[in-house]
Amino acid sequence: MVLAICGYATILSLPAILGALARAYGFTDQQIGLIGSAELLGVTVGTLIIANQHGQQMRRWVLAAAILVGAGNLLASLHVPFAGVAFGMWLVGVGAGIVGGLAYKVGGQSSNPDRLIAWINISQLATGALGYQILRFALPAFGIEHALRGYAALALIMIAVALSTKVWRPALGDPEMPRAWSLPPRPALIVLFGFWFYCCGEVGLLAFLERIGVANGFSVDQLGNALSSFSLAGIGASLIVTVVPTSWPRWMLLLPALAFGEAAVLGVFHSATITHYAVSCASLAVFFTFTIPLILGVVSRIDPSGRSTALGLTVASTGQALGPAIAGALVTGKNYAPVGWFAGLCYALAIVSVLLFLSRWKRPLGSSQQ
C-alpha cells in the first residue's frame, strides 16, 4: 500500500500539477491534456509489465519503479520543453503502474476484493488530499519545479520498502498460476468494456477540473480547497464500500452510482459559487471511488485468479491515458463544455455495459459474487 501511495503521488494531485505546469511552462490546454495522457499511458505499460511477474522478481521491479518515479519527476522539474516534460511524466506513470498493478493483483486474489481495493483507494485519496493542501502553499512559495523534486524524493521511500520486505506475498509466486495471458470470461469482458469508457471520461474531466474552475472565475487558492474536497469525499465513499454486505448485489449499487456521476458533471459546469463547485467535485469523487471497487470486485469474482483484476487496471489506465488527450482536443479557447459532454457520454456507455452484463449473465455469481 505504501508503494502504491508513493508511486501514484503525482497522479493523485494531477489537476493541480497540470495547472501549475500550464502557468509556469506556458503550455496550452492541448499540451496539458497530452502530458496527462502520457503519464497515464505509462501506467498502462507498467501494469502490463507487472501482470505476469511472480515471487522475488517483484523486488527488482519495485526498485525499477522507484528509479523511474524519481528520474521522471526530476526530468520534468528541469523546465525542459514540452516533449521532455511529457516523457518525464510517462516515466513516472510506468513506475506507478508497476506498483499499482502489484497492489491490485494482491487485491484481486483476496476473499473480499472490493473491500481491499477500497482500502487501497482510501490510502491514495488521503495522500491526494494532503498533497493538494501542501501544493497550495508549496507552489506559490517554491514553484512547480521544486514540488516535482519533492515527489521525486518519494522514490527513496519506495526503495527502502522494497529492500526491507523479505518475503513477498506467496500467491504472487504460486507456480500453479498460468503465466500466459488469456482472455477473461465473457461477462468480465463486458464489464471491463464499460470500465474503459468510465475511466476515459472520468480522468478526461479530472485533468481539467482546475482549468474549468479558473474559467468559472475561481482563484487557484480557492480551487486548492475545492480539489481537496474531491479526495476527502472519495475517502468517505470508499469507506462505505468496505462495510457494504457482500450479499448485496453489486449491480444494484453500480447503476445508481453511475447515474449520480452524470448529475455531478452538470454541477461542475454550472457552479455559481466556490462552495457549489467544491460540492460538485466531492460528488464526482463519491461517484468515482464508490464504483471502482464495485466494478473490479465483480470482475474478480467472475475470475478469482486475480489476473482479470490486474487486466482491469490495464484497461483503466488505457482509458485514463486517452481521456485527457481526447478532452484536450475538444477544448476550444476557454470553452470547456465539450469536456463535460464527453465525460457524460462515457458514463452513459458505462451504464449500457452494466445493463448488457445483466442481460447476458442470468445466473447469480454466488452469495457474494453479484
Short mmCIF file of C-alpha atoms in Angstrom, two decimals:
data_model
loop_
_atom_site.label_atom_id
_atom_site.label_comp_id
_atom_site.label_asym_id
_atom_site.label_seq_id
_atom_site.Cartn_x
_atom_site.Cartn_y
_atom_site.Cartn_z
CA MET A 1 0.00 0.00 0.00
CA VAL A 2 2.91 2.35 0.81
CA LEU A 3 4.38 1.60 -2.61
CA ALA A 4 1.11 2.42 -4.37
CA ILE A 5 0.84 5.73 -2.48
CA CYS A 6 4.39 6.85 -3.29
CA GLY A 7 4.22 5.70 -6.90
CA TYR A 8 0.88 7.37 -7.56
CA ALA A 9 1.62 10.62 -5.70
CA THR A 10 1.78 12.88 -8.76
CA ILE A 11 -1.25 11.22 -10.36
CA LEU A 12 -3.25 11.75 -7.15
CA SER A 13 -2.63 15.52 -7.44
CA LEU A 14 -2.78 15.57 -11.25
CA PRO A 15 -5.21 18.54 -11.74
CA ALA A 16 -3.13 20.86 -9.54
CA ILE A 17 0.15 19.72 -11.11
CA LEU A 18 -1.13 20.12 -14.67
CA GLY A 19 -2.50 23.57 -13.88
CA ALA A 20 0.84 24.61 -12.35
CA LEU A 21 2.73 23.30 -15.39
CA ALA A 22 0.47 25.33 -17.68
CA ARG A 23 1.16 28.52 -15.75
CA ALA A 24 4.89 28.01 -15.18
CA TYR A 25 5.88 26.49 -18.52
CA GLY A 26 3.33 28.22 -20.74
CA PHE A 27 1.79 25.00 -22.06
CA THR A 28 -1.54 25.10 -23.92
CA ASP A 29 -4.61 23.15 -22.80
CA GLN A 30 -3.97 20.66 -25.59
CA GLN A 31 -0.40 20.13 -24.38
CA ILE A 32 -1.59 19.75 -20.80
CA GLY A 33 -4.04 17.07 -21.94
CA LEU A 34 -1.23 15.23 -23.72
CA ILE A 35 1.03 15.39 -20.65
CA GLY A 36 -1.74 13.89 -18.53
CA SER A 37 -2.26 11.19 -21.15
CA ALA A 38 1.47 10.45 -21.33
CA GLU A 39 1.63 9.80 -17.58
CA LEU A 40 -1.42 7.55 -17.65
CA LEU A 41 -0.20 5.75 -20.77
CA GLY A 42 2.90 4.99 -18.75
CA VAL A 43 0.64 3.43 -16.10
CA THR A 44 -0.70 1.11 -18.81
CA VAL A 45 2.82 0.00 -19.68
CA GLY A 46 3.66 -0.54 -16.02
CA THR A 47 0.61 -2.69 -15.35
CA LEU A 48 1.34 -4.84 -18.39
CA ILE A 49 4.92 -5.32 -17.17
CA ILE A 50 3.89 -6.46 -13.70
CA ALA A 51 0.95 -8.65 -14.76
CA ASN A 52 2.98 -11.84 -15.22
CA GLN A 53 5.78 -11.24 -12.72
CA HIS A 54 5.94 -13.53 -9.69
CA GLY A 55 7.62 -14.03 -6.34
CA GLN A 56 11.02 -12.48 -5.71
CA GLN A 57 11.06 -10.90 -9.17
CA MET A 58 8.77 -8.32 -7.61
CA ARG A 59 11.61 -6.75 -5.58
CA ARG A 60 13.59 -5.94 -8.71
CA TRP A 61 10.57 -4.47 -10.45
CA VAL A 62 9.69 -2.31 -7.44
CA LEU A 63 13.25 -1.00 -7.35
CA ALA A 64 13.00 -0.24 -11.07
CA ALA A 65 9.68 1.53 -10.44
CA ALA A 66 11.30 3.70 -7.77
CA ILE A 67 14.07 4.73 -10.18
CA LEU A 68 11.51 5.59 -12.86
CA VAL A 69 9.38 7.67 -10.47
CA GLY A 70 12.42 9.57 -9.22
CA ALA A 71 14.01 10.14 -12.64
CA GLY A 72 10.74 11.14 -14.33
CA ASN A 73 9.85 13.76 -11.73
CA LEU A 74 13.39 15.16 -11.78
CA LEU A 75 13.33 15.43 -15.57
CA ALA A 76 10.01 17.27 -15.57
CA SER A 77 11.34 19.66 -12.91
CA LEU A 78 14.20 20.87 -15.12
CA HIS A 79 11.96 23.26 -17.12
CA VAL A 80 12.65 21.26 -20.27
CA PRO A 81 10.45 21.70 -23.39
CA PHE A 82 7.06 20.06 -23.75
CA ALA A 83 8.40 16.74 -25.09
CA GLY A 84 10.79 16.41 -22.15
CA VAL A 85 8.08 17.04 -19.57
CA ALA A 86 5.74 14.58 -21.29
CA PHE A 87 8.48 11.93 -21.34
CA GLY A 88 9.29 12.56 -17.68
CA MET A 89 5.64 12.12 -16.72
CA TRP A 90 5.49 8.97 -18.84
CA LEU A 91 8.39 7.52 -16.84
CA VAL A 92 6.56 8.37 -13.62
CA GLY A 93 3.48 6.63 -14.99
CA VAL A 94 5.40 3.43 -15.78
CA GLY A 95 6.72 3.32 -12.22
CA ALA A 96 3.25 3.99 -10.81
CA GLY A 97 1.75 1.27 -12.99
CA ILE A 98 4.22 -1.32 -11.71
CA VAL A 99 3.49 -0.73 -8.01
CA GLY A 100 -0.22 -0.09 -8.63
CA GLY A 101 -0.57 -3.30 -10.62
CA LEU A 102 1.11 -5.20 -7.79
CA ALA A 103 -1.37 -3.79 -5.27
CA TYR A 104 -4.42 -4.59 -7.41
CA LYS A 105 -3.14 -8.07 -8.22
CA VAL A 106 -2.93 -8.84 -4.50
CA GLY A 107 -6.39 -7.29 -4.02
CA GLY A 108 -7.92 -9.44 -6.74
CA GLN A 109 -6.74 -12.63 -5.03
CA SER A 110 -8.31 -11.74 -1.67
CA SER A 111 -11.60 -13.13 -0.37
CA ASN A 112 -13.18 -9.64 -0.34
CA PRO A 113 -11.58 -7.92 -3.36
CA ASP A 114 -13.85 -4.87 -3.47
CA ARG A 115 -13.12 -4.12 0.18
CA LEU A 116 -9.36 -4.43 -0.15
CA ILE A 117 -9.37 -2.32 -3.32
CA ALA A 118 -11.48 0.24 -1.46
CA TRP A 119 -8.82 0.42 1.27
CA ILE A 120 -6.15 0.98 -1.38
CA ASN A 121 -8.27 3.82 -2.76
CA ILE A 122 -8.70 5.29 0.73
CA SER A 123 -4.95 5.41 1.32
CA GLN A 124 -4.33 7.01 -2.06
CA LEU A 125 -7.10 9.57 -1.69
CA ALA A 126 -5.92 10.57 1.77
CA THR A 127 -2.49 11.15 0.25
CA GLY A 128 -4.08 13.15 -2.58
CA ALA A 129 -5.97 15.39 -0.15
CA LEU A 130 -2.78 16.02 1.78
CA GLY A 131 -0.94 16.67 -1.48
CA TYR A 132 -3.44 19.33 -2.58
CA GLN A 133 -3.05 21.15 0.73
CA ILE A 134 0.74 21.02 0.56
CA LEU A 135 0.73 22.23 -3.06
CA ARG A 136 -1.47 25.20 -2.10
CA PHE A 137 1.47 26.59 -0.14
CA ALA A 138 4.40 24.95 -1.92
CA LEU A 139 3.56 26.10 -5.45
CA PRO A 140 3.42 29.87 -4.69
CA ALA A 141 6.46 29.63 -2.42
CA PHE A 142 8.75 27.30 -4.36
CA GLY A 143 7.22 26.71 -7.81
CA ILE A 144 6.29 23.53 -9.63
CA GLU A 145 9.97 22.68 -10.21
CA HIS A 146 10.72 22.17 -6.51
CA ALA A 147 7.35 20.46 -5.97
CA LEU A 148 8.28 17.84 -8.58
CA ARG A 149 11.64 17.33 -6.90
CA GLY A 150 9.77 16.66 -3.69
CA TYR A 151 7.73 14.00 -5.46
CA ALA A 152 10.98 12.53 -6.82
CA ALA A 153 12.23 12.11 -3.25
CA LEU A 154 9.38 9.64 -2.58
CA ALA A 155 11.39 7.15 -4.65
CA LEU A 156 13.70 6.80 -1.63
CA ILE A 157 10.76 5.50 0.45
CA MET A 158 9.90 3.02 -2.30
CA ILE A 159 13.49 1.75 -2.35
CA ALA A 160 13.50 1.37 1.44
CA VAL A 161 10.26 -0.63 1.38
CA ALA A 162 11.49 -2.87 -1.43
CA LEU A 163 14.77 -3.64 0.32
CA SER A 164 13.22 -4.18 3.75
CA THR A 165 10.47 -6.55 2.55
CA LYS A 166 12.00 -10.02 2.94
CA VAL A 167 9.08 -12.19 1.76
CA TRP A 168 6.65 -11.22 -0.97
CA ARG A 169 3.08 -12.49 -1.00
CA PRO A 170 3.27 -16.27 -1.73
CA ALA A 171 0.28 -16.19 -4.09
CA LEU A 172 2.26 -13.94 -6.41
CA GLY A 173 4.85 -16.67 -6.77
CA ASP A 174 2.48 -19.60 -6.97
CA PRO A 175 3.96 -21.96 -9.62
CA GLU A 176 0.49 -23.30 -10.36
CA MET A 177 -0.66 -19.95 -11.74
CA PRO A 178 -0.65 -19.79 -15.56
CA ARG A 179 1.94 -17.35 -16.84
CA ALA A 180 0.46 -16.63 -20.24
CA TRP A 181 -2.32 -14.11 -20.63
CA SER A 182 -5.69 -15.45 -21.65
CA LEU A 183 -8.89 -13.55 -22.28
CA PRO A 184 -11.14 -13.13 -19.24
CA PRO A 185 -14.59 -14.77 -19.22
CA ARG A 186 -17.09 -13.00 -21.48
CA PRO A 187 -19.08 -11.41 -18.62
CA ALA A 188 -15.86 -9.92 -17.27
CA LEU A 189 -15.01 -8.57 -20.72
CA ILE A 190 -18.39 -6.83 -20.91
CA VAL A 191 -17.83 -5.18 -17.52
CA LEU A 192 -14.26 -4.19 -18.44
CA PHE A 193 -15.54 -2.68 -21.70
CA GLY A 194 -17.74 -0.29 -19.75
CA PHE A 195 -14.95 0.29 -17.22
CA TRP A 196 -12.74 1.57 -20.05
CA PHE A 197 -15.27 4.22 -21.06
CA TYR A 198 -15.87 5.07 -17.43
CA CYS A 199 -12.17 5.77 -16.76
CA CYS A 200 -11.72 7.58 -20.06
CA GLY A 201 -14.49 10.07 -19.28
CA GLU A 202 -13.69 10.47 -15.60
CA VAL A 203 -9.99 11.27 -15.98
CA GLY A 204 -10.62 13.34 -19.09
CA LEU A 205 -12.75 15.55 -16.86
CA LEU A 206 -10.45 15.28 -13.85
CA ALA A 207 -7.44 16.58 -15.81
CA PHE A 208 -9.30 19.83 -16.48
CA LEU A 209 -11.07 20.32 -13.15
CA GLU A 210 -8.73 23.12 -12.12
CA ARG A 211 -8.85 24.79 -15.54
CA ILE A 212 -12.66 24.62 -15.53
CA GLY A 213 -12.67 26.24 -12.09
CA VAL A 214 -10.38 29.04 -13.29
CA ALA A 215 -12.67 29.59 -16.29
CA ASN A 216 -15.59 29.86 -13.83
CA GLY A 217 -13.78 32.75 -12.12
CA PHE A 218 -12.39 31.00 -9.03
CA SER A 219 -8.87 31.66 -7.72
CA VAL A 220 -6.16 28.99 -7.60
CA ASP A 221 -6.19 29.16 -3.78
CA GLN A 222 -9.96 28.55 -3.67
CA LEU A 223 -9.59 25.67 -6.08
CA GLY A 224 -6.96 24.06 -3.85
CA ASN A 225 -9.60 23.66 -1.14
CA ALA A 226 -12.21 22.51 -3.64
CA LEU A 227 -9.92 19.85 -5.10
CA SER A 228 -9.07 18.67 -1.59
CA SER A 229 -12.78 18.05 -1.10
CA PHE A 230 -12.55 15.68 -4.07
CA SER A 231 -10.11 13.45 -2.20
CA LEU A 232 -11.81 13.70 1.18
CA ALA A 233 -15.22 12.79 -0.26
CA GLY A 234 -13.65 9.88 -2.08
CA ILE A 235 -12.32 8.56 1.21
CA GLY A 236 -15.85 8.56 2.63
CA ALA A 237 -17.24 6.77 -0.41
CA SER A 238 -14.54 4.10 -0.25
CA LEU A 239 -15.23 3.58 3.45
CA ILE A 240 -18.86 2.86 2.57
CA VAL A 241 -17.73 0.11 0.19
CA THR A 242 -15.74 -1.55 2.97
CA VAL A 243 -18.89 -2.05 5.07
CA VAL A 244 -21.39 -2.97 2.34
CA PRO A 245 -22.53 -6.57 2.99
CA THR A 246 -21.09 -9.00 0.46
CA SER A 247 -24.56 -10.50 -0.01
CA TRP A 248 -25.84 -7.29 -1.65
CA PRO A 249 -25.91 -7.49 -5.47
CA ARG A 250 -23.24 -5.10 -6.75
CA TRP A 251 -25.23 -4.10 -9.83
CA MET A 252 -27.91 -2.59 -7.57
CA LEU A 253 -25.25 -0.19 -6.30
CA LEU A 254 -23.48 0.38 -9.63
CA LEU A 255 -26.40 1.71 -11.66
CA PRO A 256 -27.43 4.47 -9.21
CA ALA A 257 -23.78 5.45 -8.74
CA LEU A 258 -23.25 5.83 -12.50
CA ALA A 259 -26.40 7.95 -12.79
CA PHE A 260 -25.19 10.06 -9.87
CA GLY A 261 -21.97 10.72 -11.78
CA GLU A 262 -23.91 12.27 -14.65
CA ALA A 263 -25.50 14.75 -12.23
CA ALA A 264 -22.11 15.62 -10.72
CA VAL A 265 -20.72 16.57 -14.16
CA LEU A 266 -23.55 19.09 -14.60
CA GLY A 267 -22.74 20.55 -11.20
CA VAL A 268 -19.08 21.15 -12.11
CA PHE A 269 -20.02 23.23 -15.16
CA HIS A 270 -22.86 25.18 -13.54
CA SER A 271 -21.25 26.24 -10.27
CA ALA A 272 -22.07 29.83 -9.36
CA THR A 273 -20.04 29.74 -6.12
CA ILE A 274 -16.88 28.02 -4.94
CA THR A 275 -18.97 26.09 -2.41
CA HIS A 276 -21.17 24.71 -5.19
CA TYR A 277 -18.05 23.84 -7.17
CA ALA A 278 -16.47 22.06 -4.18
CA VAL A 279 -19.67 20.07 -3.60
CA SER A 280 -19.72 19.07 -7.28
CA CYS A 281 -16.06 17.97 -7.09
CA ALA A 282 -16.86 15.98 -3.96
CA SER A 283 -19.81 14.36 -5.74
CA LEU A 284 -17.55 13.33 -8.60
CA ALA A 285 -15.18 11.74 -6.10
CA VAL A 286 -18.02 9.85 -4.42
CA PHE A 287 -19.10 8.53 -7.80
CA PHE A 288 -15.55 7.66 -8.89
CA THR A 289 -14.25 5.95 -5.76
CA PHE A 290 -17.50 4.17 -4.94
CA THR A 291 -17.79 2.48 -8.31
CA ILE A 292 -14.17 1.39 -8.94
CA PRO A 293 -14.05 -1.20 -6.12
CA LEU A 294 -17.50 -2.47 -7.08
CA ILE A 295 -16.61 -2.90 -10.75
CA LEU A 296 -13.29 -4.62 -10.03
CA GLY A 297 -14.98 -6.67 -7.31
CA VAL A 298 -17.45 -8.02 -9.87
CA VAL A 299 -14.58 -8.80 -12.26
CA SER A 300 -12.52 -10.58 -9.61
CA ARG A 301 -15.45 -12.72 -8.53
CA ILE A 302 -16.07 -13.80 -12.11
CA ASP A 303 -12.34 -14.65 -12.34
CA PRO A 304 -10.95 -15.31 -8.81
CA SER A 305 -7.35 -15.78 -10.00
CA GLY A 306 -6.77 -12.02 -9.80
CA ARG A 307 -5.50 -11.89 -13.37
CA SER A 308 -8.63 -10.22 -14.74
CA THR A 309 -8.42 -7.70 -11.92
CA ALA A 310 -4.86 -6.89 -12.98
CA LEU A 311 -6.14 -6.56 -16.53
CA GLY A 312 -8.77 -4.20 -15.13
CA LEU A 313 -6.04 -1.81 -14.02
CA THR A 314 -4.54 -2.00 -17.52
CA VAL A 315 -7.96 -1.26 -19.02
CA ALA A 316 -8.41 1.60 -16.58
CA SER A 317 -5.01 3.16 -17.27
CA THR A 318 -5.54 2.92 -21.04
CA GLY A 319 -8.84 4.78 -20.75
CA GLN A 320 -7.29 7.25 -18.32
CA ALA A 321 -4.42 7.85 -20.75
CA LEU A 322 -6.68 8.60 -23.69
CA GLY A 323 -9.22 10.61 -21.71
CA PRO A 324 -7.17 13.79 -21.14
CA ALA A 325 -5.88 13.77 -24.74
CA ILE A 326 -9.41 13.48 -26.16
CA ALA A 327 -10.76 16.07 -23.73
CA GLY A 328 -7.91 18.46 -24.51
CA ALA A 329 -8.56 18.14 -28.24
CA LEU A 330 -12.21 19.09 -27.65
CA VAL A 331 -11.37 22.34 -25.83
CA THR A 332 -11.80 25.44 -27.97
CA GLY A 333 -10.37 28.61 -26.47
CA LYS A 334 -11.65 28.70 -22.89
CA ASN A 335 -14.79 26.72 -23.66
CA TYR A 336 -14.60 23.55 -21.59
CA ALA A 337 -18.21 22.46 -22.13
CA PRO A 338 -17.21 19.74 -24.67
CA VAL A 339 -15.18 18.09 -21.89
CA GLY A 340 -18.38 17.72 -19.87
CA TRP A 341 -20.32 16.31 -22.81
CA PHE A 342 -17.51 13.84 -23.45
CA ALA A 343 -17.47 12.67 -19.80
CA GLY A 344 -21.27 12.36 -19.75
CA LEU A 345 -21.26 10.23 -22.91
CA CYS A 346 -18.60 7.92 -21.45
CA TYR A 347 -20.61 7.46 -18.25
CA ALA A 348 -23.70 6.64 -20.31
CA LEU A 349 -21.78 3.95 -22.21
CA ALA A 350 -20.62 2.51 -18.88
CA ILE A 351 -24.26 2.26 -17.77
CA VAL A 352 -25.11 0.47 -21.03
CA SER A 353 -22.33 -2.06 -20.44
CA VAL A 354 -23.65 -2.85 -16.94
CA LEU A 355 -27.13 -3.35 -18.37
CA LEU A 356 -25.69 -5.57 -21.11
CA PHE A 357 -23.85 -7.59 -18.48
CA LEU A 358 -27.09 -8.09 -16.57
CA SER A 359 -28.94 -9.20 -19.69
CA ARG A 360 -26.25 -11.74 -20.64
CA TRP A 361 -25.34 -13.07 -17.18
CA LYS A 362 -28.60 -14.61 -15.98
CA ARG A 363 -27.33 -16.86 -13.23
CA PRO A 364 -26.08 -15.42 -9.91
CA LEU A 365 -22.35 -15.30 -9.21
CA GLY A 366 -22.76 -16.91 -5.81
CA SER A 367 -23.63 -15.40 -2.49
CA SER A 368 -21.08 -12.62 -2.80
CA GLN A 369 -20.48 -12.58 -6.50
CA GLN A 370 -23.20 -10.45 -7.88
#
